[in-house]
Every structure is written in structure tokens, then in C-alpha cells.
Coordinates of C-alpha atoms in Angstrom, one line a residue:
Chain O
X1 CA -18.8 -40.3 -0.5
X2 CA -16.1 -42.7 -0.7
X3 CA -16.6 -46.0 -0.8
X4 CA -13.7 -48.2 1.4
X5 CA -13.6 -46.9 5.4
X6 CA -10.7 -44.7 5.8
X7 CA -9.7 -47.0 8.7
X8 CA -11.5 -50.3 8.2
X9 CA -10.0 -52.0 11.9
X10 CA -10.2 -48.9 14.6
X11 CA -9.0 -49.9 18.0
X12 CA -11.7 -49.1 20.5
X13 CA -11.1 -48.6 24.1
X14 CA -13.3 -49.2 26.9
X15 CA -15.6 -45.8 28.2
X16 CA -14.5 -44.3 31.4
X17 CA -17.0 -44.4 34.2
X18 CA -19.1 -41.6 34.5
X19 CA -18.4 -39.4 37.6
X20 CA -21.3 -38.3 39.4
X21 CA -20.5 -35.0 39.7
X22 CA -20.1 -33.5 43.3
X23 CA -22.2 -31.1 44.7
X24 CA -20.1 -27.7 45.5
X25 CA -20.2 -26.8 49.5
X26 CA -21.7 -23.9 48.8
X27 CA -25.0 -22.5 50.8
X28 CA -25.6 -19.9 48.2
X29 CA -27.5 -22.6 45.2
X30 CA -27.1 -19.5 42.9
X31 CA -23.7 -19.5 43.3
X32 CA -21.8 -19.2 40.0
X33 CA -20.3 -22.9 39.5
X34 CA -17.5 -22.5 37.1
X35 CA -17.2 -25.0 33.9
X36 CA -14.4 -27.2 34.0
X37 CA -12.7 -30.0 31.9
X38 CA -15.1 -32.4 32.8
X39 CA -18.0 -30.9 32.1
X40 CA -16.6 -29.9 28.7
X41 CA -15.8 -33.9 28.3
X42 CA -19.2 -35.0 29.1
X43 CA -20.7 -32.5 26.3
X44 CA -18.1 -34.1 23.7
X45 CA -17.5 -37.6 24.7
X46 CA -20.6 -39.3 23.1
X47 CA -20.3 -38.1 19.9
X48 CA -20.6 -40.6 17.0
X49 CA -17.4 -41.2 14.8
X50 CA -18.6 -40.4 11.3
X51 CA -17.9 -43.3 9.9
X52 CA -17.7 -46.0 12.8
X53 CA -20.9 -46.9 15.2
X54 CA -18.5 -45.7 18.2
X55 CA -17.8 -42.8 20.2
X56 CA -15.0 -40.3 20.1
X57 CA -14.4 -41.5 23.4
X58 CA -14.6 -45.2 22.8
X59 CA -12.1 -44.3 20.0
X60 CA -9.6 -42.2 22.2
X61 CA -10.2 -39.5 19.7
X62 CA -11.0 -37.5 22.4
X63 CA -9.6 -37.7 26.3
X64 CA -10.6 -35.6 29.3
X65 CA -7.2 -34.5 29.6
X66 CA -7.1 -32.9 25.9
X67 CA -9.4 -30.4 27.4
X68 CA -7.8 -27.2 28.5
X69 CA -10.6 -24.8 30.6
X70 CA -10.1 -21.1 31.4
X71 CA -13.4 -20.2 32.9
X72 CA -11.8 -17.0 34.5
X73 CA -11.4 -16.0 30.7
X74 CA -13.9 -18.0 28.9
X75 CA -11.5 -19.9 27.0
X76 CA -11.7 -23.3 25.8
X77 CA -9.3 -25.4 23.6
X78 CA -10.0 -29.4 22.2
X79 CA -7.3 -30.9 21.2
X80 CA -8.1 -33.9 19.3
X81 CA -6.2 -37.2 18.4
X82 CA -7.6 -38.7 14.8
X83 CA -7.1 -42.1 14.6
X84 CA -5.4 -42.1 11.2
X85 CA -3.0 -40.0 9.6
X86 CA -4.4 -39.5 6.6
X87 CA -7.9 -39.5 8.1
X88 CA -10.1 -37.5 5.7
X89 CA -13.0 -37.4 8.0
X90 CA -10.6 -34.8 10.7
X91 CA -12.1 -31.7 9.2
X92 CA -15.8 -33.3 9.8
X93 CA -15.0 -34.3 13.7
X94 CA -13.6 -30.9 14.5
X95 CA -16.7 -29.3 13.0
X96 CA -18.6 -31.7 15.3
X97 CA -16.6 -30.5 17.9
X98 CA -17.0 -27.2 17.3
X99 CA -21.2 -27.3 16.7
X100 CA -21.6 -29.4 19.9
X101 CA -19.7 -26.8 22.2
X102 CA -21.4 -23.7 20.4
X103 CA -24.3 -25.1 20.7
X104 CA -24.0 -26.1 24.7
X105 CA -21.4 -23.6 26.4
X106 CA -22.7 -19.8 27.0
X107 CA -22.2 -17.6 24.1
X108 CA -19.2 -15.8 26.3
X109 CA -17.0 -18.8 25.7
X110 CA -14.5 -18.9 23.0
X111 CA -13.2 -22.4 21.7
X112 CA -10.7 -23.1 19.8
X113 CA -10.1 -27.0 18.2
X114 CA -7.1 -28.3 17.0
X115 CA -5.2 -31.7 16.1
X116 CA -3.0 -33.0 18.4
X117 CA 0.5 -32.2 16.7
X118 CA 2.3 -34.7 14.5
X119 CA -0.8 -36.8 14.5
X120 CA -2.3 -35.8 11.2
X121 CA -0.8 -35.5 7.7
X122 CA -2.5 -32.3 7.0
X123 CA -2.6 -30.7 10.5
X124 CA -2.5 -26.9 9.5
X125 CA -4.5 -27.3 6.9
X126 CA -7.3 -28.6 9.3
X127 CA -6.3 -26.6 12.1
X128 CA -6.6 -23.3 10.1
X129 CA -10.0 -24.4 8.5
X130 CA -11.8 -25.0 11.7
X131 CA -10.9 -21.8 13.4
X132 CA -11.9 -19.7 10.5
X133 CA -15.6 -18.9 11.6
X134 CA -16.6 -17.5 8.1
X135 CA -15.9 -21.1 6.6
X136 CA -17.1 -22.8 9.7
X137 CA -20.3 -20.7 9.5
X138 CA -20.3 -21.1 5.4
X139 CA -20.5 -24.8 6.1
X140 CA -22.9 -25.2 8.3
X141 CA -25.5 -23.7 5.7
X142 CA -24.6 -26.5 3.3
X143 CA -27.6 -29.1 3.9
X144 CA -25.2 -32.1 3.4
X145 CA -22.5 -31.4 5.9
X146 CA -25.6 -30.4 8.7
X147 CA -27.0 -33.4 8.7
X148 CA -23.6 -35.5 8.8
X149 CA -22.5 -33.1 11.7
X150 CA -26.5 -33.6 13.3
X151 CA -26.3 -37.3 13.4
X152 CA -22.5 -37.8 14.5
X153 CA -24.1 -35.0 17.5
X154 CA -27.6 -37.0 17.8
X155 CA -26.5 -39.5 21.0
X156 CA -24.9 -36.7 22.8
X157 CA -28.6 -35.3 23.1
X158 CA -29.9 -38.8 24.0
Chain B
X1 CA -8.8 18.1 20.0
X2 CA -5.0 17.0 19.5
X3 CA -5.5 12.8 19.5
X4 CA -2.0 12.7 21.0
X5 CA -2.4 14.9 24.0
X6 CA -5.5 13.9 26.4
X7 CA -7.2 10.6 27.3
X8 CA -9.7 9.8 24.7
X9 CA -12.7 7.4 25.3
X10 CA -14.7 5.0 23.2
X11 CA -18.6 6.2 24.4
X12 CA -21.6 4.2 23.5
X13 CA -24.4 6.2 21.8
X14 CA -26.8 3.3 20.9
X15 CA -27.2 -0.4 20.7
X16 CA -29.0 -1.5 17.6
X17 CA -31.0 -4.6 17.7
X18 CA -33.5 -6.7 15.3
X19 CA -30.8 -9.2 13.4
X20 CA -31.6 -12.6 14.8
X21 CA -27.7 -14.0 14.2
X22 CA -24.4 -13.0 13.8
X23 CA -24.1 -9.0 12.3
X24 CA -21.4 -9.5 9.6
X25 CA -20.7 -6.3 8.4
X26 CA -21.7 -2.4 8.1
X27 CA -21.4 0.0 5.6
X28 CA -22.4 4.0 6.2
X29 CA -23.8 5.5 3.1
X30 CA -21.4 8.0 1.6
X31 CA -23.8 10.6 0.1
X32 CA -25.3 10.9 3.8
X33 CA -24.9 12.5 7.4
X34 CA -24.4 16.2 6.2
X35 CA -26.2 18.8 4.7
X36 CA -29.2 18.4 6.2
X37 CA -29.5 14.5 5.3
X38 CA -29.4 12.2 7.9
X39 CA -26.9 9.9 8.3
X40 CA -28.0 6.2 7.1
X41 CA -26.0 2.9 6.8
X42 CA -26.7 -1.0 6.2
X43 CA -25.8 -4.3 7.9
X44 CA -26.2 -7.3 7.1
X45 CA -26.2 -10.5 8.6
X46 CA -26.4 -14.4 8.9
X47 CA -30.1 -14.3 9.4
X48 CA -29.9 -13.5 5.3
X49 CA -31.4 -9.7 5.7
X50 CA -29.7 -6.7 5.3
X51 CA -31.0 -3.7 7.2
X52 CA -31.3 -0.2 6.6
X53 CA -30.5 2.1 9.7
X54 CA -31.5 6.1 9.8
X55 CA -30.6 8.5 12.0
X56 CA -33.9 10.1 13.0
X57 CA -33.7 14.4 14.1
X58 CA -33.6 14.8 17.6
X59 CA -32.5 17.6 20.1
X60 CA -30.8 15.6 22.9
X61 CA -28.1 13.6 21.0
X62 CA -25.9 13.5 18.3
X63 CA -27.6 9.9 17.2
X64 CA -30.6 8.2 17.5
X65 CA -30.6 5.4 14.7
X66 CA -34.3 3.4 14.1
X67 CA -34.9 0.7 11.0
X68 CA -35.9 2.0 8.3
X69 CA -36.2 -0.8 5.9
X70 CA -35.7 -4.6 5.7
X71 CA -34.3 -6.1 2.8
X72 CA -35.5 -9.6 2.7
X73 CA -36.4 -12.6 0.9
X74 CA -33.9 -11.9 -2.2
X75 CA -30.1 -13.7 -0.6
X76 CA -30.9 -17.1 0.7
X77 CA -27.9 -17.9 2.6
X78 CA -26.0 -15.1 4.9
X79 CA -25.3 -11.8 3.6
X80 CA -21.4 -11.6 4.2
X81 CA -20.8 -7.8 3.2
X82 CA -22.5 -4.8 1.7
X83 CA -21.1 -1.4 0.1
X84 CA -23.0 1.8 -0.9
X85 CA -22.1 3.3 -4.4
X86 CA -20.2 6.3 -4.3
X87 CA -23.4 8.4 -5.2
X88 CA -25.4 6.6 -2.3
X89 CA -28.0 5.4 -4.6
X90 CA -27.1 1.5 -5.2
X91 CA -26.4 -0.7 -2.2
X92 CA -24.4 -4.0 -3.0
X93 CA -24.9 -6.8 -1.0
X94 CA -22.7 -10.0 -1.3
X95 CA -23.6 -13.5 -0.1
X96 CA -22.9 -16.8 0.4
X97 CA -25.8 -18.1 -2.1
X98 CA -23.1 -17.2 -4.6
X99 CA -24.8 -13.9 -5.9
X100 CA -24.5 -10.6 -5.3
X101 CA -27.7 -8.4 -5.4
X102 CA -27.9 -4.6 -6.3
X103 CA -30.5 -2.7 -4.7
X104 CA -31.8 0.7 -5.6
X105 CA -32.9 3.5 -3.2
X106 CA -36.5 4.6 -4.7
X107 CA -38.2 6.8 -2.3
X108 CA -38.8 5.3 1.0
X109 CA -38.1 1.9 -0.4
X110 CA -34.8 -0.3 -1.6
X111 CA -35.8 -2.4 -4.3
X112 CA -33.6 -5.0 -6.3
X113 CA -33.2 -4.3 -9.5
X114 CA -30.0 -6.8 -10.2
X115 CA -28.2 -9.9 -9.8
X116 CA -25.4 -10.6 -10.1
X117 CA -24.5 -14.2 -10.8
X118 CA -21.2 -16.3 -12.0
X119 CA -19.5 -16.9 -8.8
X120 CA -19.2 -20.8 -8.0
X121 CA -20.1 -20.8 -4.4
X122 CA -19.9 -18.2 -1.0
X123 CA -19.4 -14.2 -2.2
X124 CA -17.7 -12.9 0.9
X125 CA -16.6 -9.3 -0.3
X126 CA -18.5 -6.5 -2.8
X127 CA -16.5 -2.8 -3.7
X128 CA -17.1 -0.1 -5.9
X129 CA -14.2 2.0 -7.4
X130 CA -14.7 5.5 -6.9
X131 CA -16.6 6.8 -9.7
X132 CA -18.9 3.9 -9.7
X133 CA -18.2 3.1 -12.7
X134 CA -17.1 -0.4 -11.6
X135 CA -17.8 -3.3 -8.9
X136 CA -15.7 -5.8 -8.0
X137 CA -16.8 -9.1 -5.8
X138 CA -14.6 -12.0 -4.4
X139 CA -15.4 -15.9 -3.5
X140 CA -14.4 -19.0 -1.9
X141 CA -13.8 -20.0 -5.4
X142 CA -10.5 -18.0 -5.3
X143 CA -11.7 -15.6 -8.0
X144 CA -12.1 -11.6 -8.0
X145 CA -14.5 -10.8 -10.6
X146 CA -14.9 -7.0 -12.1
X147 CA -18.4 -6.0 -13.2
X148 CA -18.9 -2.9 -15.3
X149 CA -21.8 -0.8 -14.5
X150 CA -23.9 -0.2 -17.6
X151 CA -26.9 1.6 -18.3
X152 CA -30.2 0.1 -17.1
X153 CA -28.8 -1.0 -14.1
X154 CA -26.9 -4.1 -15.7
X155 CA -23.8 -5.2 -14.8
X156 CA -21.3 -6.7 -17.5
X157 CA -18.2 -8.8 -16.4
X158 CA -15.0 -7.4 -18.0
X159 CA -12.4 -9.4 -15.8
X160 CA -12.5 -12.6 -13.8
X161 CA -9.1 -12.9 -11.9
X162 CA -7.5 -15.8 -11.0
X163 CA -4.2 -16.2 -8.5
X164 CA -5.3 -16.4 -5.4
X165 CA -4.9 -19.8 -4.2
X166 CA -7.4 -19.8 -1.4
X167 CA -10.6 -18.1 -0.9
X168 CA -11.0 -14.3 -1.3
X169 CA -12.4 -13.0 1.9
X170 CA -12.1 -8.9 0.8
X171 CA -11.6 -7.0 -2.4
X172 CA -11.0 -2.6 -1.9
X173 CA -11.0 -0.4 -4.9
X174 CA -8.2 2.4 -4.1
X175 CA -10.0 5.7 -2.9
X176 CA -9.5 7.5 -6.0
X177 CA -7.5 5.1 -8.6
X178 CA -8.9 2.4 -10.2
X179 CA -6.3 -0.2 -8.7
X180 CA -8.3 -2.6 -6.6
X181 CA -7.2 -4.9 -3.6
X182 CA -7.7 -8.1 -2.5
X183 CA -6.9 -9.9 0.4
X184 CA -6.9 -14.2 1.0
X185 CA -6.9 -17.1 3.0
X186 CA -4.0 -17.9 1.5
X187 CA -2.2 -15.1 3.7
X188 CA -1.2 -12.2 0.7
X189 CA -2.9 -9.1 -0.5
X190 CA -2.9 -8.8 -4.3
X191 CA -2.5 -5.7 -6.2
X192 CA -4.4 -5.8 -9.6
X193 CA -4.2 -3.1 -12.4
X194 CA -5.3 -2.5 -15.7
X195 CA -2.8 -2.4 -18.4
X196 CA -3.3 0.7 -20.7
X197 CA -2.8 -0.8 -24.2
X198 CA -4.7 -4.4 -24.3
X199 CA -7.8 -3.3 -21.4
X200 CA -6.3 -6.5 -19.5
X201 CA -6.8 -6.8 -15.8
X202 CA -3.6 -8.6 -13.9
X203 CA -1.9 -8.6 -10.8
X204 CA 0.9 -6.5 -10.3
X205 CA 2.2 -6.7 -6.6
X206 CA 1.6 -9.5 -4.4
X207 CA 2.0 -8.3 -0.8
X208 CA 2.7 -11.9 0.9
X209 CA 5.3 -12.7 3.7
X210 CA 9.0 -12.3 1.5
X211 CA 8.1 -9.0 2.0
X212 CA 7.0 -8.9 5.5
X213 CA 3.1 -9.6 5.1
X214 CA 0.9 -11.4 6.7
X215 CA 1.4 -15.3 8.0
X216 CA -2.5 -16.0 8.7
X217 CA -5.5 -15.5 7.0
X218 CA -5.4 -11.2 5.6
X219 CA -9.4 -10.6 6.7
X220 CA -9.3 -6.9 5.7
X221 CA -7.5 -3.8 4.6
X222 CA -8.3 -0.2 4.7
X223 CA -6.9 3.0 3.3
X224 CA -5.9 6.6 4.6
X225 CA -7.4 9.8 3.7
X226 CA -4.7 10.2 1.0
X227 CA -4.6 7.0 -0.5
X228 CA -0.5 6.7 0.1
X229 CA -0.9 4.2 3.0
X230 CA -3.1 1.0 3.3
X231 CA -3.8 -0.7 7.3
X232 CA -4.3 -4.3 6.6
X233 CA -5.4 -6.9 9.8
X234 CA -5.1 -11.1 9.9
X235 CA -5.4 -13.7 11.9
X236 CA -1.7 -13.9 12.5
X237 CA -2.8 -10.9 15.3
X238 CA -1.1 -8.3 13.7
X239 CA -2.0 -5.3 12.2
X240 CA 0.5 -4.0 9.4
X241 CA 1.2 -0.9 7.9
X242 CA 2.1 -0.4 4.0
X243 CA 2.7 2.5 2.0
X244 CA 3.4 3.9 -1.6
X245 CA 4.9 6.8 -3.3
X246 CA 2.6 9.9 -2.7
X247 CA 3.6 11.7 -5.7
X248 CA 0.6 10.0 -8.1
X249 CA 2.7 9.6 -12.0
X250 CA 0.4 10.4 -14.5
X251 CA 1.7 9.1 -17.1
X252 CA 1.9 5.4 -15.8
X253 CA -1.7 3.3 -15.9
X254 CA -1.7 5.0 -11.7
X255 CA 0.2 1.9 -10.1
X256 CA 3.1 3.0 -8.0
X257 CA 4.4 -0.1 -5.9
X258 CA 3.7 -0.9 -2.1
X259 CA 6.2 -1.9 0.8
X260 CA 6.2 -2.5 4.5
X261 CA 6.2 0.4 6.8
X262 CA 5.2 -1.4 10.1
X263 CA 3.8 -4.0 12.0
X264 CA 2.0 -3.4 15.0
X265 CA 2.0 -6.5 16.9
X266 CA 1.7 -7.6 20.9
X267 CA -1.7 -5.8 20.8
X268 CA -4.5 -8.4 19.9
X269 CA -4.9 -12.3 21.2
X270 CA -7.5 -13.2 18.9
X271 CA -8.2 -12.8 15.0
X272 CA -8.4 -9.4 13.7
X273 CA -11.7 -9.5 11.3
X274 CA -11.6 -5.7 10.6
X275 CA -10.1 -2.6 10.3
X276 CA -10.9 0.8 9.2
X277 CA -8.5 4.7 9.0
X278 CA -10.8 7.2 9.8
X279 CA -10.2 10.6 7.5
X280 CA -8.4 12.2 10.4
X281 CA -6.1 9.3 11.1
X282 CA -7.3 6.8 14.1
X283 CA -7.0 3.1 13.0
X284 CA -10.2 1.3 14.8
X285 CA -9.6 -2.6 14.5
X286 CA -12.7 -5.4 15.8
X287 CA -11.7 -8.5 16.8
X288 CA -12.1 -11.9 17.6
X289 CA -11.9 -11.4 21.3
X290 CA -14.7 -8.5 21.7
X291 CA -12.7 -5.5 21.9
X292 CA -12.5 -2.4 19.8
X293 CA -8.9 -0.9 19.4
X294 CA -8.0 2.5 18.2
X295 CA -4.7 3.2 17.1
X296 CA -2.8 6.5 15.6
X297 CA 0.6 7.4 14.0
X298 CA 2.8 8.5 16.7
X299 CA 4.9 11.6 15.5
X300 CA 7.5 11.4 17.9
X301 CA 9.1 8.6 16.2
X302 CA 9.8 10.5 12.8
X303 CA 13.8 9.6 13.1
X304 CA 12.9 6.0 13.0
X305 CA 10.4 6.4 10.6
X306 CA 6.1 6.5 11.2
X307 CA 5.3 4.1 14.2
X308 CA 1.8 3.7 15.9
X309 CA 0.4 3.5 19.0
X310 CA -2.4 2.1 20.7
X311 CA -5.1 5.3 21.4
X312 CA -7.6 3.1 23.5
X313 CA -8.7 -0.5 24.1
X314 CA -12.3 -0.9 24.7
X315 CA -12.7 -4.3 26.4
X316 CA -16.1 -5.8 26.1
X317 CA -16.9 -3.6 23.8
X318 CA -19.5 -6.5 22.7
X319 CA -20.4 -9.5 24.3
X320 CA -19.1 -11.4 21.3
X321 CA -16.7 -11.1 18.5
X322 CA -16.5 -8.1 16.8
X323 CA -16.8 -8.4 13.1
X324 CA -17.1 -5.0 11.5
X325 CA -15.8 -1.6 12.2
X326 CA -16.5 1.5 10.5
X327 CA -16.0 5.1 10.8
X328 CA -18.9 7.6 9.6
X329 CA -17.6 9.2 6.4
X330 CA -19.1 12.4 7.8
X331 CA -19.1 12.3 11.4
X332 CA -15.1 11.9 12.0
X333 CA -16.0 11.0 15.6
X334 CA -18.7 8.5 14.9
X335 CA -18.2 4.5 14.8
X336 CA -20.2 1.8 14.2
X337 CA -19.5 -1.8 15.4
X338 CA -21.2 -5.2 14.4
X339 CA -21.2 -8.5 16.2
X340 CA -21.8 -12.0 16.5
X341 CA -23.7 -10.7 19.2
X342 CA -26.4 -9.8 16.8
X343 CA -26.3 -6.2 17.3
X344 CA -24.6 -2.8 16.2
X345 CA -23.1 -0.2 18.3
X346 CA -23.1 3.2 17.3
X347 CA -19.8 4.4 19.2
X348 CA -18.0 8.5 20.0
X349 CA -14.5 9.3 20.3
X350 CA -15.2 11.9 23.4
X351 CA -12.4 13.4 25.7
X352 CA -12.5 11.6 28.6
X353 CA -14.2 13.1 31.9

């Protein structure tokens, strides 16, 4: 690992208030309630930075309205701000990302992650990496990079 | 049948299950499905087995596939792809524990009886040339590595190829030349060819974007029955089309150039992982957004030159991404998917009703 923090001062914002989520007026409780941005946020929002004790959230890496939800075609897309340019550790949030909403949304969904634009050095690089499943999947058999993703998910299980 | 006249449609036979992740690939076993043999072929999968699949006699319908075998407890990472020798006999399995194992079909049983090592890390890809004389396998490690089969079932490396500049994620050995293919994260499909007078392996055609290729990940190519024209599929949605001289020179070293004949875009909205021309001429593509396409040269267009059109779109033809398609060698009709979804469909072309 390297030794110095890739951004030794981040700025950290205050976390918004968690909405209590409003019951749909619907008599039928079996009723299909569709998944929308904020539900998506509250699976995401809590995940540890890998290398500060804060949340994506608390670090405006993440933001309710980078969310984009097609439930009507089970399409989801993260777009993600890293606080850096040169911010090695983008590669390692997208796969957190990506781990957190396999693991949570129905197997139906498909979810794509990407850097917001001009806001990384190496944005296609990333980009292309994290959408490739065979690399994703390649990666997430390498001990190392598990546990690093399993501890940046661990409060977002608390 | 005429493929151009007539609504066709994509039929399910059978849904295989017992992988407990992700199916990556499928591979029918050439030297199988006719002449009284049944029909076999092998998956493999995330959940690091490969599986052996055997269509079992019966009266009522054209397929009934059960398990035959397991092959465990040798790959201890995913098995990414696996290929039957020409003669049916060996089954090559690549994985991402950077080895790729050959297993032998002894009676009732597959046992391994090699392994292949060298590669630094994931071996995505495993093809044998048409005589079986040689294997090649490719890597994250941007190599393509050629393995000569020897006696006794050992395997000698006689080329390790370097120019990719990204991950290899498939390597195809023509159907009948020894020219092999390879295909790249880094969004070209290499042509490599043996040079008559020094044995020497290089690349002599890189099929990249200057000349109309791919701009996204190339996951997989396939060829036609006659070897003159290659279906290649990426992530950049498109399938594309390339072709080479027919007339095979014999006195060159068997390498005749490839160009661009077509793209066929405006079809897919997800990744293309695979692709596959069956002997009588119907692309099937699987992709990232659970459908199964079939596609055919349209022979209307001959004053413009070949162009293809879409046969059929089966929609949900899993309930996740499709990763593998493959026609039987035998069975023109006959199709078999693999999934994320964990299973394998066994699929007929039919006439519609």
C-alpha cells in the first residue's frame, strides 16, 4: 500500500437527514413497491471511504441525485464524484459500489457505475474497468481486494 | 426450411441446472450427436466446476440433457472457458487460478491428466487448432501462449506472444488453417501466423479501429462454415463482419489478409459477450441484457455487397446476462445458452406456429 493519503485534508460535509420513508396508499401490502433513487442512496451512502474514517456521503462522493432509477427496465446507474483527480483509490470505491448494489438489489437489476465526467484523471480507464464483469468478477476472488471492499461495505450492514 | 422466408422461433427444450454461480461458457463435443452417439457438451462456471452434460435416448423429444460427470476439486478459482479437442477425447479447461487443465475421457469418467502452467495470473480463453496438434490459451497478462501437444499427454510451449496491450479475453484457431485469433480489452483482434523458414510465431494483421474494428472491449469472434468470414462482438454493441480471400494460396504459410465487410449495429443496448455462425449460416449473439439474437446474411442486398439482418430476438431469454452461445456441431438447429443465471438452456430454431 502506499504510504502518504492520497488526499491528506478531505472536506467533509454534514449527512443529510434520513427520510422516513412513506408508506404507499395502497390496500393491496403485496403490492409491488417500485425501487427508486432513494432507496438506492440509503444502500450506498454509508459506505466507508477506503482510506478516510468517513462516509461516501459525508464526503459528497456520492449524492442522491447521482442516482439514476429505471425500475420499469431494471436499470440502475451511480455516478460518482472522487474527491481527487488523481485519486488512486476510484477503481476501489466503484467496486464497492458495485459489490454493495449486487449484493442488495434483485438479481433482475443491471447497474452500471461511472465517474462523474472531467472529474478524474483517468476516467475511461476506470469507467471501462468497472463495467467489465470478467475483471470485476476476477477481482473479487483476490483475498486482498475482498476484504478492503468488505470493510469499506461493513457499516452499511450495521 | 428457407431461413429467409417464414417466421422462425427460438423454442426452449430444457433448462439445465446444478452450477451454483454464474455459467461462463459451453462447449458441445465435436466427435458427438451423430451416429448413434449422444450428443455431450461441458460448462463451466464461477463455482470453479466444470460439468459434463449428456443427452440421454428418449422417444418424446429431440433432447433430454442429465449430468453426467462433475469435474471438481482441480481449478481453484472460476473456470472462464473450456474447448473439446477436435477428436472429442481431451477437454481443456481455462481458469482464473492461472492454469489450464487437460482432462481425458476414460470410460465413464474425465480424469486430469495435465496442467498446464506459465500464465502470470486469470486464463480467460483455451482453443485447439484443427488437427489437435496444438492449444493455444490467453491471460490478463496480455499474453497468448501456444502449447504443442506431445506424446503422453504433455504439453510443450513453442510460442508465448506478446502485443496485446490489455488482457486477452479469447483466442480461435481458424477452422482448418493453423492461423489463430485473438481478441483484447484493448479493442483489436490480432492475427498471428507462423513464418515458414525460422518456426517463429508473430502477428500479422491487427484488426483494430483504422480499419473499422471494434471501439470497446472485442469479447469474442467466431467463424463461418468456410472459414472466408469471421463474426466478431464487443462491448461497443456492435457486431462486425470481416472477411478474407476464399481462394486458400498454397504456396504462402496459409495467411491471406482480413477487411471489413460490415457492421451490424442499432441491434444490442448492452455488451455483446458472445457470438457463434452456425454451419448453415445464422449468427446467434448472448448478451449483456438477457437476450438471444439470431442474425443471417440477407441476399437481397448483393448490389451493395453481403448485409445482415436480424432473424429473431428472444427477450428474456434468461433471467440474467447471457454469457455463452453455441450451436451443436451436429444438430444445425440446436443451441445452447449459459448465464449468470446459473443455468444452461438447450434452445430449437422451429417454424413458428
Amino acid at each position: 500500500m502506499v504510504s502518504g493519503l492520497i488526499n491528506a485534508n478531505p472536506v467533509v460535509y454534514e449527512r443529510k437527514e434520513r427520510r422516513v420513508r412513506t408508506a404507499p396508499f395502497s390496500a393491496d401490502e403485496y403490492a409491488v413497491e417500485p425501487i427508486d433513487q432513494q432507496e438506492i442512496f440509503d444502500h450506498i451512502r454509508d459506505i466507508k471511504d477506503p482510506e478516510h474514517p468517513y462516509s461516501l456521503e459525508e464526503l459528497k462522493v456520492v449524492t442522491e441525485d447521482a442516482i439514476e432509477v429505471d425500475d420499469k427496465h431494471s436499470h440502475v446507474r451511480v455516478t460518482f464524484t472522487p474527491t481527487v483527480e488523481h485519486c488512486s483509490m476510484a477503481t476501489v470505491i466503484g467496486l464497492c459500489l458495485r459489490v454493495k448494489l449486487m449484493r442488495s438489489l434483485p438479481s433482475r437489476y443491471k447497474v452500471d457505475i461511472r465517474i462523474a465526467p472531467g472529474t478524474h484523471a483517468t476516467e475511461a480507464a476506470v469507467n471501462k474497468q468497472l463495467n467489465d464483469k470478467e475483471r470485476v468478477a476476477a477481482a473479487l476472488e483476490n483475498p486482498n481486494l475482498l476484504d478492503m471492499v468488505d470493510e469499506c461495505l461493513a457499516p452499511t450492514y450495521a | 426450411m428457407d431461413l429467409l422466408e417464414g417466421n422462425l422461433e427460438l423454442k426452449e427444450i430444457q433448462k439445465l441446472e446444478g452450477h451454483t454461480d454464474r455459467v461462463w461458457s459451453v462447449a458441445w463435443n465435436p466427435a458427438t450427436g451423430a451416429a448413434g452417439i449422444p450428443a455431450m457438451f461441458a460448462s463451466c462456471s464461477g463455482d470453479k466446476t466444470v460439468r459434463i452434460w449428456q443427452q440421454t435416448p428418449s422417444a418424446r423429444c429431440s433432447a433430454s440433457f442429465e449430468c453426467k460427470a462433475v469435474l471438481e476439486e482441480t481449478h481453484n478459482r472460476t473456470v472462464r472457458s473450456c474447448a473439446w479437442s477436435p477428436s472429442g477425447k481431451l477437454l481443456a479447461t481455462a481458469s482464473f487460478d492461472a492454469t489450464t487443465a487437460i482432462w481425458e475421457h476414460i470410460g465413464d469418467d474425465f480424469e486430469c491428466v495435465s496442467t498446464l502452467e506459465g500464465h502470470e495470473n486469470e486464463v480467460k480463453s483455451v482453443s485447439w487448432n484443427a488437427s489437435g496438434s496444438l492449444l493455444a490459451t490467453c491471460s490478463r497478462d496480455k499474453s497468448v501462449w501456444i502449447w504443442e501437444v506431445q506424446p503422453g499427454n504433455e504439453f510443450e510451449c513453442v510460442a508465448v506472444l506478446q502485443g496485446h496491450t490489455q488482457d486477452v479475453k479469447m483466442v480461435k484457431w481458424h477452422p482448418f488453417m493453423d492461423v489463430l485469433f485473438s481478441c483484447s480489452y484493448d479493442n483489436t483482434v490480432k492475427v498471428w501466423a507462423e513464418d515458414g523458414d525460422t518456426d517463429d510465431w508473430h502477428c500479422v494483421q491487427t484488426l483494430g479501429e483504422p480499419n473499422n474494428g471494434h471501439t470497446s472491449t472485442v469479447w469474442a469472434l467466431s467463424f463461418n462454415s468456410t472459414g472466408d468470414k469471421m463474426v466478431t462482438c464487443s462491448d461497443d454493441l456492435t457486431l462486425k463482419i470481416w472477411e478474407t480471400d476464399s481462394r486458400i494460396p498454397q504456396e504462402t504459410d496459409g495467411y491471406m489478409p482480413w477487411r471489413h465487410l460490415s457492421t451490424l449495429t442499432g441491434y444490442h443496448d448492452r455488451t455483446i459477450f458472445s457470438v457463434h455462425w452456425s454451419s448453415e449460416g445464422v449468427i446467434a449473439s448472448g448478451a449483456a441484457d438477457d437476450a438471444i439474437r439470431l442474425f443471417i446474411e440477407n441476399k437481397d442486398g448483393l448490389v451493395d455487397g453481403p448485409s445482415y439482418k436480424m432473424l429473431l430476438k428472444k427477450e428474456k431469454a434468461h433471467d440474467m446476462d447471457v454469457n455463452s452461445v453455441q450451436w451443436s456441431p451436429k444438430e444445425q438447429r440446436l443451441l445452447a445458452s449459459a448465464s449468470d443465471d446459473g443455468t444452461i438452456k438447450i434452445w430449437e430454431m422451429v417454424p413458428s406456429s
